[in-house]
């Protein structure tokens, strides 16, 4: 017997679980199909040697859409905000990062004129309406906004920190500036890692009757009879769904759509990538060094454990070193690993003696879509041209990326399906009304 579901959600990451939680308030039957052994996608946290390692550095924007939607769903978010103070590094020189008020006025990175310019650019940034930047790349906006090279670099650093995008000549200023403004509102590092979000979403969905099938991959998807979609799973089982919400990447979606017209725009989407070195130490050789970024080198370092419980032993330190990849660059695994380790050597000399556990991922997708000018025109709705197929995920939101994009697009897809069902119900009701 082919199983029939009202809704099948492909992917058990943030977008999939958000959609499931909103849809679980209806009486539609819902199945999540996840190819991984562990649910959570890129928001998962691995417990390694009693340390909780997120998949690279994860910070939740306090002013972002994800936080407010998660709170609307009753998800508890425990953790603290890291301080904005830290250092910027170039050519073995260290400068106080002018991101917090004290450092803004004391850093040796800027001379008097540059300091005044940087303060006024920050104020301008906070008062900029990102909607007005829809036709500009980040680079064009930076050139219009900053005069000195130092202030230009500071804007690029803030852009990388807020979005992980390292291609100012390509990306849409609208999306990046909106995220930079969000980042200025502060972030949270979460106790227990981001898996705590997934676990709560999973438990709530399961209690409301949502079923999860994992590890199971969806191999194929195609329109079937009676307005249903047929999905072929990795064990060759076939299931039918009235609605499918696909939360995989755009290229994976196109691959699933065999014998169906593939979406040309999806095939052109480029992801945002980076390399991450996730490390837990018994102690920090230099406990005062908690945050650093490269000025020209696209490097990041942050110790998350002072602000979030990420180890069973509170004395341990959990930190992340990260390299932002340019989409056109090729990356040699050994060279990138060396680069990240050398950056950490500079900040925490002798760290290797204190390693509890470590993990290096050379080329991970951070966001499935590098946000380009005009993308939002093609992503206005979750509904696709294929009847019954909806999209969600960090690439599928017109205005947001990262967790904000994943979470808001999951909610959007659910809302569109609920609206569609309500319309059908009211049309059926009207049809049943007696004519007078
Ligand atoms: C290193 C790193 C750092 C990050 N830092 C931040 C940050 O600081 N702040 C922030 O907001 N965001 C951050 N993010 C981004 C954030 O983690 C993602 O945007 C978000 O988790 C994406 O959720 P999603 O549901 O869209 O996709 P995913 O989490 O990728 O979920 C999709 C799921 O679909 C499954 N799947 C794929 N194909 C199939 C198939 N054929 N059949 C069945 N299942 C399938 C996958 O296994 C996956 O579980 C970071 C990401 C990374 C990698």
Tab-separated table of N, CA, C and O in Angstrom, residues 118-172:
chain	number	residue	atom	x	y	z
A	118	UNK	N	34.315	56.902	11.136
A	118	UNK	CA	33.753	55.587	11.492
A	118	UNK	C	32.490	55.748	12.355
A	118	UNK	O	31.491	55.091	12.125
A	119	UNK	N	32.551	56.687	13.315
A	119	UNK	CA	31.367	56.912	14.163
A	119	UNK	C	30.202	57.379	13.290
A	119	UNK	O	29.072	56.899	13.411
A	120	UNK	N	30.483	58.296	12.367
A	120	UNK	CA	29.363	58.815	11.560
A	120	UNK	C	28.847	57.747	10.582
A	120	UNK	O	27.651	57.650	10.321
A	121	UNK	N	29.736	56.865	10.094
A	121	UNK	CA	29.297	55.772	9.206
A	121	UNK	C	28.429	54.779	9.988
A	121	UNK	O	27.410	54.301	9.489
A	122	UNK	N	28.816	54.507	11.238
A	122	UNK	CA	28.002	53.588	12.056
A	122	UNK	C	26.607	54.172	12.290
A	122	UNK	O	25.601	53.470	12.195
A	123	UNK	N	26.561	55.484	12.563
A	123	UNK	CA	25.250	56.127	12.776
A	123	UNK	C	24.428	56.071	11.486
A	123	UNK	O	23.240	55.786	11.498
A	124	UNK	N	25.117	56.310	10.369
A	124	UNK	CA	24.428	56.277	9.075
A	124	UNK	C	23.875	54.871	8.805
A	124	UNK	O	22.738	54.707	8.353
A	125	UNK	N	24.718	53.881	9.122
A	125	UNK	CA	24.293	52.487	8.914
A	125	UNK	C	23.015	52.202	9.690
A	125	UNK	O	22.060	51.625	9.165
A	126	UNK	N	22.986	52.642	10.955
A	126	UNK	CA	21.824	52.353	11.788
A	126	UNK	C	20.569	53.054	11.260
A	126	UNK	O	19.460	52.600	11.491
A	127	UNK	N	20.755	54.160	10.524
A	127	UNK	CA	19.584	54.895	10.012
A	127	UNK	C	19.291	54.612	8.542
A	127	UNK	O	18.424	55.242	7.947
A	128	UNK	N	20.050	53.682	7.950
A	128	UNK	CA	19.833	53.382	6.524
A	128	UNK	C	18.651	52.430	6.357
A	128	UNK	O	18.517	51.470	7.111
A	129	UNK	N	17.837	52.723	5.343
A	129	UNK	CA	16.743	51.801	5.013
A	129	UNK	C	17.279	50.828	3.953
A	129	UNK	O	17.485	51.225	2.795
A	130	UNK	N	17.494	49.547	4.301
A	130	UNK	CA	18.092	48.600	3.350
A	130	UNK	C	17.284	48.477	2.058
A	130	UNK	O	17.855	48.232	0.991
A	131	UNK	N	15.984	48.686	2.142
A	131	UNK	CA	15.131	48.582	0.937
A	131	UNK	C	15.630	49.510	-0.169
A	131	UNK	O	15.486	49.222	-1.352
A	132	UNK	N	16.222	50.630	0.245
A	132	UNK	CA	16.691	51.611	-0.754
A	132	UNK	C	18.001	51.181	-1.417
A	132	UNK	O	18.496	51.860	-2.304
A	133	UNK	N	18.569	50.068	-0.965
A	133	UNK	CA	19.860	49.624	-1.513
A	133	UNK	C	19.692	48.426	-2.447
A	133	UNK	O	20.658	47.748	-2.773
A	134	UNK	N	18.439	48.186	-2.872
A	134	UNK	CA	18.139	46.955	-3.635
A	134	UNK	C	18.918	46.872	-4.952
A	134	UNK	O	19.146	45.778	-5.463
A	135	UNK	N	19.332	47.999	-5.492
A	135	UNK	CA	20.024	47.979	-6.797
A	135	UNK	C	21.543	47.999	-6.660
A	135	UNK	O	22.249	48.102	-7.664
A	136	UNK	N	22.060	48.000	-5.436
A	136	UNK	CA	23.510	48.153	-5.246
A	136	UNK	C	24.156	46.875	-4.738
A	136	UNK	O	23.546	46.116	-3.981
A	137	UNK	N	25.431	46.688	-5.128
A	137	UNK	CA	26.201	45.625	-4.475
A	137	UNK	C	26.741	46.216	-3.167
A	137	UNK	O	26.762	47.444	-2.989
A	138	UNK	N	27.233	45.340	-2.291
A	138	UNK	CA	27.809	45.842	-1.038
A	138	UNK	C	28.992	46.766	-1.353
A	138	UNK	O	29.151	47.818	-0.752
A	139	UNK	N	29.797	46.364	-2.331
A	139	UNK	CA	30.980	47.165	-2.662
A	139	UNK	C	30.583	48.586	-3.105
A	139	UNK	O	31.187	49.565	-2.679
A	140	UNK	N	29.541	48.655	-3.937
A	140	UNK	CA	29.092	49.987	-4.394
A	140	UNK	C	28.612	50.826	-3.210
A	140	UNK	O	28.923	52.012	-3.113
A	141	UNK	N	27.885	50.194	-2.295
A	141	UNK	CA	27.382	50.943	-1.142
A	141	UNK	C	28.546	51.411	-0.258
A	141	UNK	O	28.565	52.548	0.204
A	142	UNK	N	29.528	50.520	-0.060
A	142	UNK	CA	30.672	50.881	0.790
A	142	UNK	C	31.431	52.053	0.173
A	142	UNK	O	31.800	53.005	0.847
A	143	UNK	N	31.614	52.017	-1.145
A	143	UNK	CA	32.346	53.105	-1.823
A	143	UNK	C	31.603	54.433	-1.657
A	143	UNK	O	32.207	55.481	-1.532
A	144	UNK	N	30.252	54.360	-1.684
A	144	UNK	CA	29.455	55.592	-1.517
A	144	UNK	C	29.498	56.095	-0.085
A	144	UNK	O	29.336	57.273	0.171
A	145	UNK	N	29.700	55.166	0.863
A	145	UNK	CA	29.499	55.486	2.276
A	145	UNK	C	30.795	55.870	2.984
A	145	UNK	O	30.791	56.730	3.852
A	146	UNK	N	31.905	55.201	2.602
A	146	UNK	CA	33.167	55.435	3.322
A	146	UNK	C	34.162	56.181	2.436
A	146	UNK	O	34.165	56.006	1.223
A	147	UNK	N	35.009	57.005	3.065
A	147	UNK	CA	36.054	57.699	2.297
A	147	UNK	C	37.405	57.034	2.515
A	147	UNK	O	38.158	56.826	1.582
A	148	UNK	N	37.702	56.707	3.781
A	148	UNK	CA	39.044	56.160	4.046
A	148	UNK	C	39.053	54.642	3.869
A	148	UNK	O	38.032	53.971	4.041
A	149	UNK	N	40.229	54.134	3.525
A	149	UNK	CA	40.404	52.684	3.319
A	149	UNK	C	40.110	51.915	4.607
A	149	UNK	O	39.546	50.823	4.579
A	150	UNK	N	40.514	52.503	5.751
A	150	UNK	CA	40.307	51.825	7.043
A	150	UNK	C	38.809	51.628	7.298
A	150	UNK	O	38.376	50.555	7.722
A	151	UNK	N	38.039	52.682	7.048
A	151	UNK	CA	36.591	52.579	7.312
A	151	UNK	C	35.956	51.597	6.323
A	151	UNK	O	35.080	50.818	6.695
A	152	UNK	N	36.438	51.606	5.095
A	152	UNK	CA	35.964	50.597	4.117
A	152	UNK	C	36.197	49.199	4.673
A	152	UNK	O	35.300	48.361	4.683
A	153	UNK	N	37.438	48.945	5.155
A	153	UNK	CA	37.743	47.589	5.663
A	153	UNK	C	36.853	47.243	6.841
A	153	UNK	O	36.429	46.098	6.980
A	154	UNK	N	36.593	48.236	7.695
A	154	UNK	CA	35.743	47.940	8.863
A	154	UNK	C	34.330	47.548	8.420
A	154	UNK	O	33.720	46.653	8.993
A	155	UNK	N	33.834	48.196	7.377
A	155	UNK	CA	32.489	47.823	6.883
A	155	UNK	C	32.506	46.410	6.301
A	155	UNK	O	31.569	45.637	6.509
A	156	UNK	N	33.590	46.069	5.602
A	156	UNK	CA	33.662	44.697	5.055
A	156	UNK	C	33.760	43.663	6.182
A	156	UNK	O	33.172	42.582	6.096
A	157	UNK	N	34.502	44.001	7.244
A	157	UNK	CA	34.621	43.065	8.382
A	157	UNK	C	33.236	42.847	9.000
A	157	UNK	O	32.821	41.718	9.253
A	158	UNK	N	32.528	43.956	9.206
A	158	UNK	CA	31.187	43.851	9.806
A	158	UNK	C	30.245	43.054	8.895
A	158	UNK	O	29.439	42.243	9.375
A	159	UNK	N	30.391	43.260	7.598
A	159	UNK	CA	29.570	42.522	6.632
A	159	UNK	C	29.837	41.026	6.714
A	159	UNK	O	28.913	40.208	6.726
A	160	UNK	N	31.127	40.647	6.808
A	160	UNK	CA	31.474	39.208	6.903
A	160	UNK	C	30.948	38.629	8.208
A	160	UNK	O	30.371	37.552	8.243
A	161	UNK	N	31.161	39.390	9.281
A	161	UNK	CA	30.742	38.904	10.603
A	161	UNK	C	29.223	38.675	10.635
A	161	UNK	O	28.755	37.695	11.202
A	162	UNK	N	28.481	39.571	10.014
A	162	UNK	CA	27.014	39.512	10.100
A	162	UNK	C	26.397	38.517	9.128
A	162	UNK	O	25.296	38.032	9.360
A	163	UNK	N	27.105	38.200	8.028
A	163	UNK	CA	26.442	37.402	6.972
A	163	UNK	C	27.250	36.205	6.476
A	163	UNK	O	26.726	35.399	5.724
A	164	UNK	N	28.513	36.120	6.833
A	164	UNK	CA	29.415	35.068	6.326
A	164	UNK	C	29.724	35.251	4.845
A	164	UNK	O	30.386	34.417	4.249
A	165	UNK	N	29.186	36.300	4.212
A	165	UNK	CA	29.424	36.500	2.781
A	165	UNK	C	30.734	37.247	2.593
A	165	UNK	O	30.962	38.267	3.249
A	166	UNK	N	31.557	36.745	1.680
A	166	UNK	CA	32.857	37.363	1.443
A	166	UNK	C	33.020	37.576	-0.064
A	166	UNK	O	33.893	37.004	-0.696
A	167	UNK	N	32.092	38.353	-0.604
A	167	UNK	CA	32.142	38.668	-2.042
A	167	UNK	C	31.429	40.007	-2.225
A	167	UNK	O	30.374	40.081	-2.846
A	168	UNK	N	32.025	41.093	-1.675
A	168	UNK	CA	31.307	42.379	-1.673
A	168	UNK	C	30.948	42.871	-3.068
A	168	UNK	O	29.967	43.590	-3.242
A	169	UNK	N	31.737	42.438	-4.069
A	169	UNK	CA	31.480	42.900	-5.443
A	169	UNK	C	30.283	42.172	-6.055
A	169	UNK	O	29.818	42.552	-7.125
A	170	UNK	N	29.792	41.127	-5.378
A	170	UNK	CA	28.690	40.338	-5.938
A	170	UNK	C	27.387	40.483	-5.146
A	170	UNK	O	26.305	40.453	-5.704
A	171	UNK	N	27.503	40.592	-3.825
A	171	UNK	CA	26.292	40.460	-3.000
A	171	UNK	C	25.443	41.721	-2.960
A	171	UNK	O	25.928	42.827	-3.155
A	172	UNK	N	24.161	41.498	-2.665
A	172	UNK	CA	23.207	42.599	-2.600
A	172	UNK	C	23.411	43.402	-1.314
A	172	UNK	O	23.373	42.855	-0.206
